[in-house]
Coordinates of C-alpha atoms and ligand atoms in Angstrom, one line a residue:
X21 CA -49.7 -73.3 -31.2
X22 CA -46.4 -74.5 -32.8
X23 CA -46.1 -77.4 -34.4
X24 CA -44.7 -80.0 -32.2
X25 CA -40.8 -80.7 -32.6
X26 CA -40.2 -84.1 -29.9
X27 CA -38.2 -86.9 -30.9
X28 CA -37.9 -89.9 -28.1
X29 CA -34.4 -91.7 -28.3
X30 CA -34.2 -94.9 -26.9
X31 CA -30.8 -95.6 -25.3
X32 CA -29.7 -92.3 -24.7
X33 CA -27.6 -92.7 -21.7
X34 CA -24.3 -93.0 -23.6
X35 CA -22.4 -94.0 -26.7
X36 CA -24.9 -93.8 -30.2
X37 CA -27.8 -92.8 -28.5
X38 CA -26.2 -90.1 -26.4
X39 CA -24.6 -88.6 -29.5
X40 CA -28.0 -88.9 -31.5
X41 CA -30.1 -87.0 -28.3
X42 CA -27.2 -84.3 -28.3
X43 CA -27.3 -83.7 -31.9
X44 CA -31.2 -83.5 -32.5
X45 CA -31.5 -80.8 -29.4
X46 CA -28.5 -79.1 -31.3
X47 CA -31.0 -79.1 -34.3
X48 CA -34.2 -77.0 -32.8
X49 CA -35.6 -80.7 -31.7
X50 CA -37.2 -81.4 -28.4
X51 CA -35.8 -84.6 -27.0
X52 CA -37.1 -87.6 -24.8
X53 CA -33.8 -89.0 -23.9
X54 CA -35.4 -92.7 -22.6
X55 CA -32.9 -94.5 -20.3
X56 CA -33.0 -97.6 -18.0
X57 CA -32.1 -95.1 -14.7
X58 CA -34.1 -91.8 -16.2
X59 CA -31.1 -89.8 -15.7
X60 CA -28.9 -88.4 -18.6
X61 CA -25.2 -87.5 -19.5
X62 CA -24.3 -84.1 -18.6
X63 CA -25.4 -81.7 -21.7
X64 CA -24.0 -78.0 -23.2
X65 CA -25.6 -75.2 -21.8
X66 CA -26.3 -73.5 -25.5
X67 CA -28.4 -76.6 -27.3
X68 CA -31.7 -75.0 -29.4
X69 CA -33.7 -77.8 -28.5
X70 CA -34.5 -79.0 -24.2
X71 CA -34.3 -82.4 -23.1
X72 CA -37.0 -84.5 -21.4
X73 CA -35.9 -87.7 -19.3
X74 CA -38.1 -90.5 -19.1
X75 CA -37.2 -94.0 -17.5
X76 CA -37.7 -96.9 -19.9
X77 CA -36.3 -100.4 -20.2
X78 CA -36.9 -101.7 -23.7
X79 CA -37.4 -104.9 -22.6
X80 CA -40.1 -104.0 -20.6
X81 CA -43.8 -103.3 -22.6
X82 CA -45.0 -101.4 -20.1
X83 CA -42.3 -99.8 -19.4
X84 CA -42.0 -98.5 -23.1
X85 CA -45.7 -97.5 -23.3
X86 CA -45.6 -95.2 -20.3
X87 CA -42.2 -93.4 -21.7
X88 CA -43.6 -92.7 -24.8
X89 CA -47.1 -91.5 -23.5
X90 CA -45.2 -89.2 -20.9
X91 CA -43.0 -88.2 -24.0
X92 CA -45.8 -87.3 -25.9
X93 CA -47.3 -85.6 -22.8
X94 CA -44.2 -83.8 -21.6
X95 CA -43.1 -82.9 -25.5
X96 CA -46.4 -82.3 -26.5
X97 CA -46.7 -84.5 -28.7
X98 CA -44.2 -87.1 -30.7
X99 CA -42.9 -86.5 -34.5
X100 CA -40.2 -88.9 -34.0
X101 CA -38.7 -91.9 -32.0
X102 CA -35.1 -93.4 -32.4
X103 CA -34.8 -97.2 -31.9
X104 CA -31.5 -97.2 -30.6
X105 CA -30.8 -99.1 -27.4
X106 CA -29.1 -102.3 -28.1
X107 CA -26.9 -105.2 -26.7
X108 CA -23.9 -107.2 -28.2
X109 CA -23.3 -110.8 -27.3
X110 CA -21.4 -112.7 -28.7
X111 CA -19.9 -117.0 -28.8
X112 CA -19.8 -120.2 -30.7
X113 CA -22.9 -120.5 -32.5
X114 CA -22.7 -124.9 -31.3
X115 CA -23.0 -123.9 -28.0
X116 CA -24.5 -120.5 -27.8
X117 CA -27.2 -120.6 -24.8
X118 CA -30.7 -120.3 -25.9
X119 CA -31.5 -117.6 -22.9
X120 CA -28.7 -115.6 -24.2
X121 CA -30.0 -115.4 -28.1
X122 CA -33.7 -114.7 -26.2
X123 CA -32.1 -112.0 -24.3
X124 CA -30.4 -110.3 -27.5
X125 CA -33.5 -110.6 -29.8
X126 CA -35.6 -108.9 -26.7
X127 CA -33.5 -105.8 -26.2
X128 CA -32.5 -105.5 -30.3
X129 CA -35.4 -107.1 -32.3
X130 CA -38.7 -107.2 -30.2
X131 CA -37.9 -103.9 -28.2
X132 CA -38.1 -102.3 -31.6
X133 CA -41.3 -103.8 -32.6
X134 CA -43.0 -102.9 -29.5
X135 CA -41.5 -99.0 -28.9
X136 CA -42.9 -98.7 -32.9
X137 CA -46.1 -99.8 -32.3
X138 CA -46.2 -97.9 -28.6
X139 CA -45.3 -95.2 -30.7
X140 CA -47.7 -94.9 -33.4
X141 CA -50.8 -93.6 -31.8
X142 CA -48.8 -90.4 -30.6
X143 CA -47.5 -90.2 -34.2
X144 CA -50.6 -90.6 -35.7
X145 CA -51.8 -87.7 -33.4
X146 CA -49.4 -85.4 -35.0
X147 CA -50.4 -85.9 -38.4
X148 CA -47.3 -88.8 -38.9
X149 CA -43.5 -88.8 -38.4
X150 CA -40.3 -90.6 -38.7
X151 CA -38.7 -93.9 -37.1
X152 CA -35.3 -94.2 -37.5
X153 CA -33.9 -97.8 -36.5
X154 CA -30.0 -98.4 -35.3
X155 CA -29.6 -101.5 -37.3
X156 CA -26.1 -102.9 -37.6
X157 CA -24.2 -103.3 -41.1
X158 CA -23.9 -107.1 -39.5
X159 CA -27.6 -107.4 -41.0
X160 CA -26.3 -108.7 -44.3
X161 CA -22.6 -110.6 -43.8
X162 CA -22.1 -113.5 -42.0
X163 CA -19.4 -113.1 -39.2
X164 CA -18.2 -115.7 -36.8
X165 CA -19.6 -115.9 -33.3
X166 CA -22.4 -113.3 -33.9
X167 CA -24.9 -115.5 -35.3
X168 CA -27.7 -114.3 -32.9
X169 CA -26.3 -110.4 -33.0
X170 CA -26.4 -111.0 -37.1
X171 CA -30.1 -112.5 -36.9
X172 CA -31.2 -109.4 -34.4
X173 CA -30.2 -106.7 -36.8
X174 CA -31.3 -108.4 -39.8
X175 CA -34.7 -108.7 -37.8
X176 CA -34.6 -104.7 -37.8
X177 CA -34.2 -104.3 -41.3
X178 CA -37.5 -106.4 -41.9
X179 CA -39.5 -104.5 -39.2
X180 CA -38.6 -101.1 -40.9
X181 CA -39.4 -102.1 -44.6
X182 CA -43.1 -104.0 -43.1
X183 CA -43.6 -100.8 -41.1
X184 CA -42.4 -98.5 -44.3
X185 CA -45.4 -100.0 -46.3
X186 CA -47.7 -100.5 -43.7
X187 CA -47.6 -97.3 -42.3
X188 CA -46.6 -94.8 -45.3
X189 CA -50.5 -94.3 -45.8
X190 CA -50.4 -92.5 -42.2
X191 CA -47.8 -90.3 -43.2
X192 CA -45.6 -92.4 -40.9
X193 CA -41.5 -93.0 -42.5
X194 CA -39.0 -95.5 -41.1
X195 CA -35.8 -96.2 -41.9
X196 CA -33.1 -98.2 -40.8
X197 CA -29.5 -96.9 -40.2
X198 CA -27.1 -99.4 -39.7
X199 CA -23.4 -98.5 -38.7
X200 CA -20.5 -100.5 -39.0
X201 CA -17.9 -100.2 -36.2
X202 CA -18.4 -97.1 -34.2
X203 CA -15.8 -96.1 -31.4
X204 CA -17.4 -94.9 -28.6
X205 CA -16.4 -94.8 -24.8
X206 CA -16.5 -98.8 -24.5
X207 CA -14.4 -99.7 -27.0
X208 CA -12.2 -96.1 -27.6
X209 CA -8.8 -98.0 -26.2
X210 CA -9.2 -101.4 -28.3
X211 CA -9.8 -99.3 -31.6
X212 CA -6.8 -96.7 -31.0
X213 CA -4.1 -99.2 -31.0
X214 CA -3.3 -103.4 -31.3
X215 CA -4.9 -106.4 -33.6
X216 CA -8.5 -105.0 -33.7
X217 CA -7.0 -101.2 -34.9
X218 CA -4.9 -102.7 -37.7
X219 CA -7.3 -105.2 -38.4
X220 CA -10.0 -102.4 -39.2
X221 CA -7.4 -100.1 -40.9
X222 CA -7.4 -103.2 -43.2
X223 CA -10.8 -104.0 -43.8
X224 CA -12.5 -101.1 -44.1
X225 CA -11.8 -98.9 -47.2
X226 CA -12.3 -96.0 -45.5
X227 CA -9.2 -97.3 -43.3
X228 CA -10.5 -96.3 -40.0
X229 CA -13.7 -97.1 -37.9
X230 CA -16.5 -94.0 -37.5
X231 CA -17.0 -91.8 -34.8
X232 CA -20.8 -91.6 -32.8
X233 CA -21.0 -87.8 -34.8
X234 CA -21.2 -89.8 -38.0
X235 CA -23.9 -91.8 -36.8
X236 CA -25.4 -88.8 -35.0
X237 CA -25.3 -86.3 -38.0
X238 CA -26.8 -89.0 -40.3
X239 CA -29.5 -89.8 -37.8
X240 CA -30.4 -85.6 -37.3
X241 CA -30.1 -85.0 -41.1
X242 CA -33.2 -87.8 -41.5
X243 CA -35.2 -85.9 -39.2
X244 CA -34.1 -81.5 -40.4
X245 CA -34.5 -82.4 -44.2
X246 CA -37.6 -83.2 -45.2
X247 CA -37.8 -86.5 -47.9
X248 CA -41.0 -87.8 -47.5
X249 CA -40.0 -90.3 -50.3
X250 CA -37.6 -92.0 -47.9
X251 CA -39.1 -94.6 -46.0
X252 CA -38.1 -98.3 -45.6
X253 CA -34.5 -98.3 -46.6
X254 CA -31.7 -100.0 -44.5
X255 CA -28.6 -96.8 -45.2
X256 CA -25.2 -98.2 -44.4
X257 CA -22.9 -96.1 -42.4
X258 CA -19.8 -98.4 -42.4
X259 CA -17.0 -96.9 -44.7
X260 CA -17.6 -98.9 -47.3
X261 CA -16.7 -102.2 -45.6
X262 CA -19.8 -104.2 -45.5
X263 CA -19.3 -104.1 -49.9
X264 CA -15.8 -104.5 -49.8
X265 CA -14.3 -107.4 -51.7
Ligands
NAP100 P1 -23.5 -98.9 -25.9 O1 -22.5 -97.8 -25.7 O2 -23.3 -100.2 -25.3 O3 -24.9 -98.3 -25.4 C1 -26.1 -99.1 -25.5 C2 -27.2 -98.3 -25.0 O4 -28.4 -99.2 -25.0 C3 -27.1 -97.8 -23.6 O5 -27.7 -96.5 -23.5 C4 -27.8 -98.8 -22.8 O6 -28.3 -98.3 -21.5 C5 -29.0 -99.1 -23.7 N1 -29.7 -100.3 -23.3 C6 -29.2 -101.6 -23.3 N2 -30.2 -102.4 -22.9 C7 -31.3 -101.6 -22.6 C8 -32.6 -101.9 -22.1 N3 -33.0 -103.1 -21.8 N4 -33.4 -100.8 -22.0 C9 -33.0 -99.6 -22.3 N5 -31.8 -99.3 -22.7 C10 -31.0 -100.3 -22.9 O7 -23.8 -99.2 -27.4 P2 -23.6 -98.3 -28.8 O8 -22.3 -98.7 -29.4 O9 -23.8 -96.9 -28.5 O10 -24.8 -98.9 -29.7 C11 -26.0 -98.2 -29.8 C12 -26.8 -99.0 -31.0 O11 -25.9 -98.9 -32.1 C13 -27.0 -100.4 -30.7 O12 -28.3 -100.8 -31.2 C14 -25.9 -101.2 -31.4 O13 -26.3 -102.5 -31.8 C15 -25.8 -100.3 -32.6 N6 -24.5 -100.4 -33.3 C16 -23.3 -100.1 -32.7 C17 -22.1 -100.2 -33.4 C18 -20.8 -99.9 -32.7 O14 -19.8 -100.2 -33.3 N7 -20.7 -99.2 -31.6 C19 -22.1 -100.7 -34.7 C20 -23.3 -101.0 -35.3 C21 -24.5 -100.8 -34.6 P3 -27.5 -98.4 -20.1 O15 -26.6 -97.2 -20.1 O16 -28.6 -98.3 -19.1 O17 -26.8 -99.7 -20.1

């Protein structure tokens, strides 16, 4: 029997996670494309890989175990899972609402926590594997408003480097790839043009923000080259801005 080839992506109904699922099934890879509605963005005809749709809501435990144990069913076993699905909110710190910090450390800190440990039995059935985390290069500056966003990303730069050490002794990697600003389909018109377009063209040396291919072609890289010495690193995907002076 082949060697099993199934990655689950978490968030894979659009922006990030949609590019990651389409360029791992480009690769040879079998996908689980986990979403809160179980259905999937329309896909090219010619990928290598097929595609596997499972309902899951991150913030949900039980939700998360059953996608990953049909994953591993339907895909024959896991190799892989992408920690993707995220939130953004965002307010004065004095008077951001507890409920709303709770709710963005649920769906970006815990939700990874959980899926990984969900995860592990199936990737310790297949001999081991590779996490890959979506942090955020907001893990390591300090930036107005996004205190709790900030503290959620950081949080997923410490849950890879515990599970890196923990887990390297089951043949298990994880890493942590944290993007700086990304234009996707929700924010394609503020990043074309105005204040937040020159602003970036500014700030980031690179002089523009990245596309979801960058973050996608780093992410299927990880999983086609094999570097088993790579495990519990944050890599920064941000043009250079998060170390600019
Ligand atoms: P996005 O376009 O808003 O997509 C977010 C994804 O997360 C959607 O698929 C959404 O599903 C899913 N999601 C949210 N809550 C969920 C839940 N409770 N259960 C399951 N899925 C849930 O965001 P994005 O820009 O692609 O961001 C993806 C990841 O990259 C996030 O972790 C984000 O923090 C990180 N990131 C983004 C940027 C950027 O500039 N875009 C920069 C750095 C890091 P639905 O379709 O069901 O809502």
């Amino acid at each position: 029997m082949a060697a099993p080839r199934t990655i689950a992506v978490t968030g894979a109904s659009r922006g990030i996670g949609a590019a990651i699922a389409l360029e791992l099934a480009r690769r040879g890879f079998t996908v689980a494309c986990l979403t809160r509605s179980g259905e999937s963005p329309s896909r090219p005809h010619d990928a290598a890989g097929r595609f596997i749709d499972v309902r899951c809501d991150v913030t949900d435990e039980a939700s998360v175990a059953r996608a990953l144990a049909e994953a591993a069913d339907e895909g024959e076993g896991l190799v892989g899972l992408v920690n993707n699905a995220g939130i953004h909110l965002d307010g004065k710190s004095h008077e951001f609402p507890t409920i709303d910090w709770q709710r963005m450390m649920a769906t970006n800190a815990t939700s990874v926590f959980v899926a990984c440990r969900e995860a592990y039995p199936h990737l310790v059935a297949c001999g081991g594997g590779l996490i890959v985390n979506i942090g955020s290069f907001y893990d390591r500056i300090g930036v107005k408003r996004n205190l709790a966003y900030c503290a959620s990303k950081a949080a997923v730069g410490a849950i890879t480097r515990c599970l890196a050490v923990e887990w390297a002794a089951k043949n298990i990697r994880v890493v942590d790839v944290a993007p700086g600003y990304i234009v996707t389909d929700l924010n394609r018109e503020a990043m074309a043009d105005g204040p937040l377009h020159d602003y970036l063209a500014k700030r980031i040396p690179a002089g523009r923000a990245g596309g979801v291919t960058d973050v996608a072609r780093l992410v299927g890289a990880l999983y086609s080259e094999d570097i088993p010495f790579l495990t519990g690193e944050t890599i920064y995907l941000d043009g250079a801005q998060g170390i600019a002076h």
